Coordinates of C-alpha atoms and ligand atoms in Angstrom, one line a residue:
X178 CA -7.9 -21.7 2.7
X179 CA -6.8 -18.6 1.1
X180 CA -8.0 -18.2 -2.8
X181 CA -5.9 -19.8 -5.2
X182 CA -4.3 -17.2 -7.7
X183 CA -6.7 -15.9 -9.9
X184 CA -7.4 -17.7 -13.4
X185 CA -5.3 -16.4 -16.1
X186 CA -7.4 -18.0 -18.9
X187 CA -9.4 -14.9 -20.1
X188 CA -7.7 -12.8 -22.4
X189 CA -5.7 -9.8 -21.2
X190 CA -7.8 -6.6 -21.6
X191 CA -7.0 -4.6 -24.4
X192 CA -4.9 -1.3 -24.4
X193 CA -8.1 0.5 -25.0
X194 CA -10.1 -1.1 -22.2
X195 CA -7.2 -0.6 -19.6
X196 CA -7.1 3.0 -20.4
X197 CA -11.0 3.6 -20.3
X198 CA -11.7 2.5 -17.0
X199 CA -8.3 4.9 -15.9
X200 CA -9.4 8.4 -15.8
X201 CA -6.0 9.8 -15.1
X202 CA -4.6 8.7 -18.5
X203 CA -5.7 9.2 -21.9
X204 CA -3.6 8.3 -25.7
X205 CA -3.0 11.8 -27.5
X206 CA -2.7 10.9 -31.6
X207 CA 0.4 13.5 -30.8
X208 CA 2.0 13.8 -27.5
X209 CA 1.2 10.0 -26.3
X210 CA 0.4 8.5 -23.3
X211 CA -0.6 11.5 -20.9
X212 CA -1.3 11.6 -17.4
X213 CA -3.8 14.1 -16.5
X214 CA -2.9 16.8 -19.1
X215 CA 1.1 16.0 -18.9
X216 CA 2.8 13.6 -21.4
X217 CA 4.3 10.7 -19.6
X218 CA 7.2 11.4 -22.8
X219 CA 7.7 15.0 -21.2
X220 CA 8.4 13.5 -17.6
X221 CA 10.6 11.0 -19.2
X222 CA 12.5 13.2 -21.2
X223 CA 13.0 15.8 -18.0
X224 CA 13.6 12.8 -15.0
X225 CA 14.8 10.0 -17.0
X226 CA 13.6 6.9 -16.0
X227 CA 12.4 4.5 -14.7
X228 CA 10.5 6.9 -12.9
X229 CA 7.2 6.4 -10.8
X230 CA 4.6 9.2 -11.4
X231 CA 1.6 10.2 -9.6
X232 CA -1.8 12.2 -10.1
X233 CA -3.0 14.5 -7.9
X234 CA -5.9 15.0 -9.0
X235 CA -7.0 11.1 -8.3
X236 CA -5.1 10.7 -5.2
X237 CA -7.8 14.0 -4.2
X238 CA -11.2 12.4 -5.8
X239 CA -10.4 8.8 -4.8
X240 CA -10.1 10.1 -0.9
X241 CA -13.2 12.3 -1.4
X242 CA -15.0 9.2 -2.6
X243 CA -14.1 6.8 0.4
X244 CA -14.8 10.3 2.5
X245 CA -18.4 10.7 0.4
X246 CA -19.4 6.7 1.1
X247 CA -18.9 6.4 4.7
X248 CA -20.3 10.0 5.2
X249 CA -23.6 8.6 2.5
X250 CA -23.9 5.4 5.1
X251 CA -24.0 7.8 8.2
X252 CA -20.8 6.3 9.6
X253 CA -18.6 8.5 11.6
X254 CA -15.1 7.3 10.6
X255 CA -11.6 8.6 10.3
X256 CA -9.5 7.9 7.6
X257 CA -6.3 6.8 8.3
X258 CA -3.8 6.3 5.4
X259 CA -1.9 3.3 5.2
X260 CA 1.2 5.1 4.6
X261 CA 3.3 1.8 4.2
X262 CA 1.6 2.3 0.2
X263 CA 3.4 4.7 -0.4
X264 CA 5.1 7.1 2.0
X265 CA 6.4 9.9 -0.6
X266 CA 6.0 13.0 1.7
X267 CA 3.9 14.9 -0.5
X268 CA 1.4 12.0 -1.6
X269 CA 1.0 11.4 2.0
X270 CA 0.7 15.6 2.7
X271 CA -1.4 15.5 -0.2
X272 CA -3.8 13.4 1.7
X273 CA -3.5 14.8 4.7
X274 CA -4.8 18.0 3.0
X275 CA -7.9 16.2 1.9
X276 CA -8.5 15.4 5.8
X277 CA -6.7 11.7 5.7
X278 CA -4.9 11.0 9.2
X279 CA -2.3 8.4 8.9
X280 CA -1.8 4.4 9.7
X281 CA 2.0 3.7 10.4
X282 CA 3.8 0.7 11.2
X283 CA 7.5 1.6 12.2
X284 CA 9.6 4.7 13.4
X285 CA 10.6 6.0 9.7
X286 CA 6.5 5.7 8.9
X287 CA 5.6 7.7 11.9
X288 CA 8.1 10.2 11.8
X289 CA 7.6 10.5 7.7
X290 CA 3.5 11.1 8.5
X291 CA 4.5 13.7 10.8
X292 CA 7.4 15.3 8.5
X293 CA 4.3 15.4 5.4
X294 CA 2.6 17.6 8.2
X295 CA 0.0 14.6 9.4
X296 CA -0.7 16.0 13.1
X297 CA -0.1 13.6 16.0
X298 CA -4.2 13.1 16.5
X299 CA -4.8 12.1 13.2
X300 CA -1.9 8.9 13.8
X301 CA -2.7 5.5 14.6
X302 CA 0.4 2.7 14.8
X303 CA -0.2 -0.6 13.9
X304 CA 2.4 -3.8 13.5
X305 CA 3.1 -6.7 15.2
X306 CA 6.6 -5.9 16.4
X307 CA 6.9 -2.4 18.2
X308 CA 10.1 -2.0 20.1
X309 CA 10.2 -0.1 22.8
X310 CA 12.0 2.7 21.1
X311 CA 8.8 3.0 19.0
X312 CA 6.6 3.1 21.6
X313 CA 8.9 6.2 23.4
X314 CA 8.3 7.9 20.3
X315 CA 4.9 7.0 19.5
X316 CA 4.2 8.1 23.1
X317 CA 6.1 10.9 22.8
X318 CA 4.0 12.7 19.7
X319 CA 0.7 11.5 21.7
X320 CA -0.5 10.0 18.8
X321 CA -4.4 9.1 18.4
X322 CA -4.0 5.2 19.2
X323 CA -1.3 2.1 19.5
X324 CA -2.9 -0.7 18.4
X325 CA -1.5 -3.8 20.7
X326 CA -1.4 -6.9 18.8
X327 CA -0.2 -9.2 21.9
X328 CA -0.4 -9.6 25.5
X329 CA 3.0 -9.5 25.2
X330 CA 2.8 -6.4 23.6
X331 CA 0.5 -4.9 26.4
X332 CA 2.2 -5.7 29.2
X333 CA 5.6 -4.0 27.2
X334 CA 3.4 -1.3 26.0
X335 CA 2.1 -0.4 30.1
X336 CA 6.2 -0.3 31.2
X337 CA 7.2 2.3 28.4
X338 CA 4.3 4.5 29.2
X339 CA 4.8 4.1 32.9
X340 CA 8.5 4.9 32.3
X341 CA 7.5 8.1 30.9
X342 CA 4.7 9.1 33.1
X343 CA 1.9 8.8 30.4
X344 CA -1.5 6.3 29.7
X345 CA -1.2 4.7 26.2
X346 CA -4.5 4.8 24.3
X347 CA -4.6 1.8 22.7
X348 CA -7.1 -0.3 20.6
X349 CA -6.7 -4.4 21.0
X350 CA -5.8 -5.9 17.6
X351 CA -8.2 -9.1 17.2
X352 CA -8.2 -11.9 14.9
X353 CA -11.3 -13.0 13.9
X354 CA -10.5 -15.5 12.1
X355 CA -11.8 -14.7 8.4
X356 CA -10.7 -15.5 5.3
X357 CA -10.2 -12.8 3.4
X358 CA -10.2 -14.7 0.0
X359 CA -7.0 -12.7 -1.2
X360 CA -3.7 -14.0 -1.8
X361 CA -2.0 -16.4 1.0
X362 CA 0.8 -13.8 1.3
X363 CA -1.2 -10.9 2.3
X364 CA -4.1 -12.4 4.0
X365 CA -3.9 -11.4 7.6
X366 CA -6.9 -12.9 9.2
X367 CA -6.7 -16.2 9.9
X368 CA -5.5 -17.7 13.0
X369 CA -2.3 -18.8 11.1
X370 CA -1.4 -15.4 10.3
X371 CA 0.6 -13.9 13.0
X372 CA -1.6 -10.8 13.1
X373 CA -3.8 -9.4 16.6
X374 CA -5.1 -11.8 19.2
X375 CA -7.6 -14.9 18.6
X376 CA -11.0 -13.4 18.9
X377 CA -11.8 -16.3 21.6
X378 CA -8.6 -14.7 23.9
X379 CA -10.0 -11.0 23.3
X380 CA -12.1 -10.3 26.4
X381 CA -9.7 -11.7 29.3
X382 CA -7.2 -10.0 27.5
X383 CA -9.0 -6.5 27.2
X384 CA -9.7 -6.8 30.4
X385 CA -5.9 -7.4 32.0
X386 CA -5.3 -3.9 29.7
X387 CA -8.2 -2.3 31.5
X388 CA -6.2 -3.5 34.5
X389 CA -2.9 -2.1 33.6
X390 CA -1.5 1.0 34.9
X391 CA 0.3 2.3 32.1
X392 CA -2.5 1.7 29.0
X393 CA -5.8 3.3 28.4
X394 CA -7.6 0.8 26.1
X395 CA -10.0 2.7 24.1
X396 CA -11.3 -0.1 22.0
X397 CA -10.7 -2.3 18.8
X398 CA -8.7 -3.1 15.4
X399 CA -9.3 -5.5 12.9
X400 CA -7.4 -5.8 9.8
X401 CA -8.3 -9.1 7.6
X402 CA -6.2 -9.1 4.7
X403 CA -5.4 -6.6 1.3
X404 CA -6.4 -6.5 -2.2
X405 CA -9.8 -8.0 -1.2
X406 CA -11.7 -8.3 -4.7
X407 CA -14.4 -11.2 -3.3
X408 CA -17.2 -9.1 -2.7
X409 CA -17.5 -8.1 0.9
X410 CA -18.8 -10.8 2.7
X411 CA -15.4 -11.5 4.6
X412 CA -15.6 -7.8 6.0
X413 CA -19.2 -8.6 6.8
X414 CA -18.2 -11.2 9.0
X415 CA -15.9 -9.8 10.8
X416 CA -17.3 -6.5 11.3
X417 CA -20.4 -8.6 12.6
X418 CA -17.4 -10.4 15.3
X419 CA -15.9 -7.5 16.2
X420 CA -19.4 -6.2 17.4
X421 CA -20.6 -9.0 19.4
X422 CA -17.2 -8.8 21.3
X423 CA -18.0 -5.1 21.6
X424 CA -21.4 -5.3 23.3
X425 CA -20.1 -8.2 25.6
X426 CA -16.8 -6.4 26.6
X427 CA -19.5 -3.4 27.5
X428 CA -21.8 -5.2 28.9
X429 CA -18.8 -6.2 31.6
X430 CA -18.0 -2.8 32.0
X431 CA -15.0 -2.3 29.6
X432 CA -14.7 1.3 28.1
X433 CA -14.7 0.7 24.0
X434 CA -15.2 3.8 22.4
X435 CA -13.6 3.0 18.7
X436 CA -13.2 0.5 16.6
X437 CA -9.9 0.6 13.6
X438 CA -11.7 -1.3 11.0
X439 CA -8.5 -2.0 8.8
X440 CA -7.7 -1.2 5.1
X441 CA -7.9 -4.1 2.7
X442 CA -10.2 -2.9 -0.3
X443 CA -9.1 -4.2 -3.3
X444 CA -8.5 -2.9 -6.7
X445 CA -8.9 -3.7 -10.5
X446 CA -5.6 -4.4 -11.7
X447 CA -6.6 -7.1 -14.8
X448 CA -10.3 -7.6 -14.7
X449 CA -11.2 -8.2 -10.7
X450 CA -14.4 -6.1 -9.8
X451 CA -13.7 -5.5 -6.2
X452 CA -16.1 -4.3 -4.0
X453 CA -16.8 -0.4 -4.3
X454 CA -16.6 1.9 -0.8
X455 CA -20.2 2.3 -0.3
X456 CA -20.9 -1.7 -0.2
X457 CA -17.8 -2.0 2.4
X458 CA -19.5 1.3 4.0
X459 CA -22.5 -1.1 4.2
X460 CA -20.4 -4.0 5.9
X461 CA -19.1 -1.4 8.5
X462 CA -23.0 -0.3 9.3
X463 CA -24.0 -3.7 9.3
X464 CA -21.7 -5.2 11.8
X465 CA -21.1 -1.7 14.3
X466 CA -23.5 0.8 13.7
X467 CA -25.8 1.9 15.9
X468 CA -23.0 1.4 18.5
X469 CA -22.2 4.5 19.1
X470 CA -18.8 4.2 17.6
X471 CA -16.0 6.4 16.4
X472 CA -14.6 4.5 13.6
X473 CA -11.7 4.4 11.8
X474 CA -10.5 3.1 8.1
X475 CA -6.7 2.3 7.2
X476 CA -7.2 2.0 3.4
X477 CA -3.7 2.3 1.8
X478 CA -4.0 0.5 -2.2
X479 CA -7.5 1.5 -2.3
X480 CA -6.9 5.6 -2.3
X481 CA -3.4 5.1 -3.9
X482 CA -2.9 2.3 -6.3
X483 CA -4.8 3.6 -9.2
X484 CA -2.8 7.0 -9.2
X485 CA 0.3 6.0 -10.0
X486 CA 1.9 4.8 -13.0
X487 CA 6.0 3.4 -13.3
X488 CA 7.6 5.2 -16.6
X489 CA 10.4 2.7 -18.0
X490 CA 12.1 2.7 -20.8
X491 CA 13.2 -0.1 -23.0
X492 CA 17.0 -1.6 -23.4
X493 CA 16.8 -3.7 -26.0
X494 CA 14.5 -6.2 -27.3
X495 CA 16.3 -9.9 -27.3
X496 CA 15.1 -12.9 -29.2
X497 CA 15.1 -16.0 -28.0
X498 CA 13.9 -19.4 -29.5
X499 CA 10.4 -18.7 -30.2
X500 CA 10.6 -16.2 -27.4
X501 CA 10.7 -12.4 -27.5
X502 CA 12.3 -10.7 -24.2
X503 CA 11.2 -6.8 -23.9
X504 CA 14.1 -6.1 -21.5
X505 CA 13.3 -2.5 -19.1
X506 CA 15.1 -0.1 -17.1
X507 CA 13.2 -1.0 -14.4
X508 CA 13.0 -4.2 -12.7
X509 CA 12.2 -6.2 -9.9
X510 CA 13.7 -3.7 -7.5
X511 CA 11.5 -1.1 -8.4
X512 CA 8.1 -3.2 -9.0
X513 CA 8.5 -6.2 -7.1
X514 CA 4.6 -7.1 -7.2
X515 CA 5.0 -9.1 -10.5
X516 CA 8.1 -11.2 -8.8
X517 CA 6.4 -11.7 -5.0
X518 CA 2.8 -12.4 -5.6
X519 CA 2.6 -13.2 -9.5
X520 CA 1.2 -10.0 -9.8
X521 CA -0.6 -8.4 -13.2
X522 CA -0.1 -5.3 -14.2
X523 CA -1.6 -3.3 -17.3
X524 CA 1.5 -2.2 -19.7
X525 CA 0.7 0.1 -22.2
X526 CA 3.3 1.8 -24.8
X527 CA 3.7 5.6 -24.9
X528 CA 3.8 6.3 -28.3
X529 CA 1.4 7.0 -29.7
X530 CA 2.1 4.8 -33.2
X531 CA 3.2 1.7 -30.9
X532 CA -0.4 2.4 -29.1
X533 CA -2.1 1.2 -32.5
X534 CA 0.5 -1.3 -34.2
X535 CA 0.4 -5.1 -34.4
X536 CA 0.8 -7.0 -31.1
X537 CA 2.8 -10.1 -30.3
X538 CA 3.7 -11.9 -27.4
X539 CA 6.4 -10.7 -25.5
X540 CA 8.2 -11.8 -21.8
X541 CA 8.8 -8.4 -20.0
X542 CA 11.5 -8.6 -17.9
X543 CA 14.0 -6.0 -16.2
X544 CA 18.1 -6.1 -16.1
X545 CA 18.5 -8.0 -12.4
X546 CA 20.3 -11.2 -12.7
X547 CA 16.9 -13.1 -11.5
X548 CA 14.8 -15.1 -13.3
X549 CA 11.8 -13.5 -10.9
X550 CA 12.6 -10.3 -12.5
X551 CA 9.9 -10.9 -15.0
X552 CA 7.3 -8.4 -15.3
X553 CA 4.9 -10.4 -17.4
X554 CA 5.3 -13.3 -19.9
X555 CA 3.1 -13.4 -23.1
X556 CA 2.0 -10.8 -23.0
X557 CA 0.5 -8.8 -26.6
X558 CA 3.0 -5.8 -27.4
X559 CA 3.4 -3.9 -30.5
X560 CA 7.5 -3.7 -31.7
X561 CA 9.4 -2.0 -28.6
X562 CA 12.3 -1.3 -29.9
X563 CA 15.7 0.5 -27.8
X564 CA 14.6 3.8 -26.1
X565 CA 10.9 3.2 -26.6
X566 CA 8.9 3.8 -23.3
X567 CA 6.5 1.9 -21.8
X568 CA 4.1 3.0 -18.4
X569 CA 2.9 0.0 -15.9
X570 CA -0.4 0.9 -14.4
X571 CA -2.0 0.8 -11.0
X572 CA 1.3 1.2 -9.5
X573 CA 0.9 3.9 -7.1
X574 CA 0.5 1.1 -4.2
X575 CA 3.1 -1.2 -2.7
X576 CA 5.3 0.2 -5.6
X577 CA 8.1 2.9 -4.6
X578 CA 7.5 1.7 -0.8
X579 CA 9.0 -1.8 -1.9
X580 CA 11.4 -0.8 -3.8
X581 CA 15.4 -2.3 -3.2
X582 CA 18.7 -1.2 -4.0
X583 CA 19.5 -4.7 -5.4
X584 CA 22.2 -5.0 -7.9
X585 CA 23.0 -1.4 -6.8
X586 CA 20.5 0.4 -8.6
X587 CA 19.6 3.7 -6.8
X588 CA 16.5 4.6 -6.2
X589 CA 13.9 5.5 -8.9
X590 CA 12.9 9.1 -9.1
X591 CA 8.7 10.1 -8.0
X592 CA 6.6 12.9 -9.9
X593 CA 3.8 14.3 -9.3
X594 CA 1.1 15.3 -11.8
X595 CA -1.5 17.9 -11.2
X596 CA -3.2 19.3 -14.5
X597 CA -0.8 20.7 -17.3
X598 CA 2.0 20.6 -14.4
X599 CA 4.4 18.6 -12.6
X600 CA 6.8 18.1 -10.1
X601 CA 9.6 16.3 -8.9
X602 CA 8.8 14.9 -5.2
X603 CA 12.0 12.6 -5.1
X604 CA 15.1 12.7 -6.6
X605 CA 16.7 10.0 -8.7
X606 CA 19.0 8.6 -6.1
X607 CA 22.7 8.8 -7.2
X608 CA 24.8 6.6 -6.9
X609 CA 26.9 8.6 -4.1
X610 CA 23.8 8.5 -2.2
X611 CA 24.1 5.0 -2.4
X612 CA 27.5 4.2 -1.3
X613 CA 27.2 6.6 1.1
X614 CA 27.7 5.9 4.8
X615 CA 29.8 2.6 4.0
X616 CA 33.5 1.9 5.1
X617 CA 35.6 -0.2 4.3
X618 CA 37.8 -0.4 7.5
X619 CA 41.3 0.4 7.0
X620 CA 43.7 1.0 9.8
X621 CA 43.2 -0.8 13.7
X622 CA 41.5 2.4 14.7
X623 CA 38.4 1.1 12.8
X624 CA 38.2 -2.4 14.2
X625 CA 36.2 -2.1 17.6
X626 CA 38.2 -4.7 19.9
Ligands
LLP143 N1 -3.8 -1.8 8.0 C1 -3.0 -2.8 8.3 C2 -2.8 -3.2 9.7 C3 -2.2 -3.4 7.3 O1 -1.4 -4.4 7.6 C4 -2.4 -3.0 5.9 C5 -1.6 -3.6 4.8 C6 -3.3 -1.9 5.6 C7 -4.0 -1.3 6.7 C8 -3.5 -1.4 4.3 O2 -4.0 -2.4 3.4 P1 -4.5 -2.0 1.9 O3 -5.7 -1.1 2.1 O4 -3.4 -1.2 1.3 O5 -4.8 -3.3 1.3 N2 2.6 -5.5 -0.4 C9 1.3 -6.1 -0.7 C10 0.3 -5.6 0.3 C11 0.6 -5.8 1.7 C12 -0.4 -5.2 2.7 C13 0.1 -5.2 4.1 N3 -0.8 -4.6 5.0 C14 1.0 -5.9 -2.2 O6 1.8 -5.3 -2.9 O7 -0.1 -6.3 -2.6

């Protein structure tokens, strides 16, 4: 059974406390809310908002940590970027700098790795549903690895490559049937989930893609769930799976040089203490070292999550009966989180003087004409009045990347902090951009008979 939702009956951490353990941000008495040394007030007052903004510089240490754990635990592993995150060109280039390969999971993703200068050998793609068009492409590049998730897939995968003259080096997706603890809707491994093959299927099927022309199977991929905060006993497990079937699928013969071992590390949103990178580096040693192994990491919330914050500002503050409605620029279709998986995330004022005055409760909610476009209800908030802006934290992950044009709103604007410095990395979309590319058909000549 997946976890239930994690108990809301401790107090919300303070404003203090949520910025301490976040190194990127800091309260100036003056300036506000920074981020790294540039006001998040600044940014607002140049992009408008809402506005999604990133820092570098934790984007760079985070990826040198995960780099510095498995490197400590004598594992050699890749690191492969779950670009799906956040795909903003230079966060993923910025990455790629720092050594990071790429995990994609569609045509935009693989060409967007390549665009933010991700080389071909550093990209594996993963997903349940590659069309052959994706395959082409993914063939195409000669991209590190396809990880096959069916034997459906396999046998589609081995015509596309044959069509095009080429082997495809692929890793076999298992599902080994661990529960991840996490949240039911992004739990993945569990033989409900429609994720890899059952681990029981695994050898006859590794061996039929041993046996196909068109596929070069190079080993395995496991990927049991995200936002794991449970310790990690669930990776244990099914690192520990995924090398028993790895000594018996050698010990037949089978070629299985690597093994993907998935993303999934979770973060501290509210007051979760996830597992840190050197106890998952642990898991991996425990379960597949001393296999002579190259292995590869997918983490995508883990490296991003904590280096992003989403600048909004308030519209007006409403009073209900015996309810006070903060209502933001942004909404739902810029942080969805909140509205999908009952999400928390930390909301801190800018200013400085709303930093330190008297909280109440408050229901945060954006402008969409849903009742799930509620940020947070009761939650302690000094006075917010019109213009005042607020910064929701940990947003980096699974933030921009789900983003909708619902109730045409364009697209927020990113930034990126580095230092005293920043930059724009995405325009505001306007609202051009958004009509663009629709008709509305007019004369015969645009009805296709
Ligand atoms: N590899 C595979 C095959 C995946 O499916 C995922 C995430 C990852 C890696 C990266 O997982 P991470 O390290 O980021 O946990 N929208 C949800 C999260 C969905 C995750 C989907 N797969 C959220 O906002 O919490």
């Amino acid at each position: 059974m997946p976890a239930p939702a994690p108990a809301l009956d401790s107090p919300d951490p303070g404003f203090d406390e949520l910025l301490a353990r976040r190194p990127a941000l800091s309260m100036d008495p003056l300036a506000g809310l920074a981020m790294e040394d540039v006001p998040l007030a600044r940014i607002a007052a140049a992009v408008g908002t809402p506005t999604w903004v990133y820092s570098a510089t934790t984007l760079r240490r985070r990826a040198g940590a995960l780099k510095r754990a498995l490197a400590e635990a004598g594992l050699a592993a890749s690191i492969h970027f779950a670009t799906k995150a956040n795909p903003s060109l230079a966060v993923v280039n910025l990455l790629a700098r720092e050594g990071l390969g790429a995990d994609v999971v569609s045509e935009g993703e693989l060409l967007a790795a390549r665009a933010a200068g991700v080389p071909a050998s550093g990209i594996v793609f993963s997903g349940v549903g590659k069309t052959a068009r994706e395959m082409r492409l993914a063939l195409e590049e000669d991209i590190l690895q396809i990880n096959v998730e069916s034997a459906e897939e396999a046998e589609m995968l081995s015509a596309v490559a044959q069509g095009l003259g080429r082997r495809a080096r692929c890793a076999l997706r298992v599902n080994p049937d661990v529960d991840a603890r996490t949240h039911a809707k992004i739990t993945t491994g569990l033989t409900e989930n429609k994720f890899g093959v059952p681990i029981a299927l695994a050898p006859a099927l590794y061996a039929r893609m041993c046996a196909l022309p068109g596929l070069e199977p190079v080993g395995l991929a496991v990927h049991i769930g995200s936002q794991i905060t449970q310790g990690v006993a669930s990776y244990a497990a099914a690192y520990r799976r995924l090398g028993e079937l790895v000594r018996a699928l050698r010990a037949v013969g089978h070629p299985v040089r690597r093994v993907d071992c998935g993303g999934g590390l979770g973060i501290s949103y509210r007051d979760e203490s996830p597992a840190s990178p050197e106890a998952l580096a642990g898991a991996i040693k425990a379960g597949l070292g001393g296999l002579d192994l190259a292995l590869m990491l997918e983490p995508g919330r883990w490296i991003c999550g904590p280096a992003g914050v989403l600048l909004s500002e308030v519209i007006i503050e409403k009073q209900g009966l015996g309810r006070r409605f903060v209502i933001l620029d942004a909404a739902m279709t810029e942080l969805l989180r909140p509205a999908m998986y009952e999400a928390w995330h930390g909301i801190l004022p800018v200013s400085p003087a709303a930093f330190r005055a008297p909280l109440s409760a408050a229901d945060v909610v954006g402008p969409v004409c849903e009742s799930s476009d509620t940020f947070a209800r009761g939650r302690m908030l000094p006075p917010l009045p019109p213009h005042s802006l607020v910064a929701f934290l940990d947003a980096g992950a699974y933030g921009a990347s789900m983003s909708s044009t619902y109730n045409a709103r364009p697209l927020a604007a990113e930034v990126m902090v580095e230092g005293a410095r920043f930059a724009v990395i995405r325009e505001r979309q306007s609202h051009a951009a958004l009509l663009a590319g629709q008709r509305i058909p007019a004369s015969s000549a645009d009805w296709v008979t």
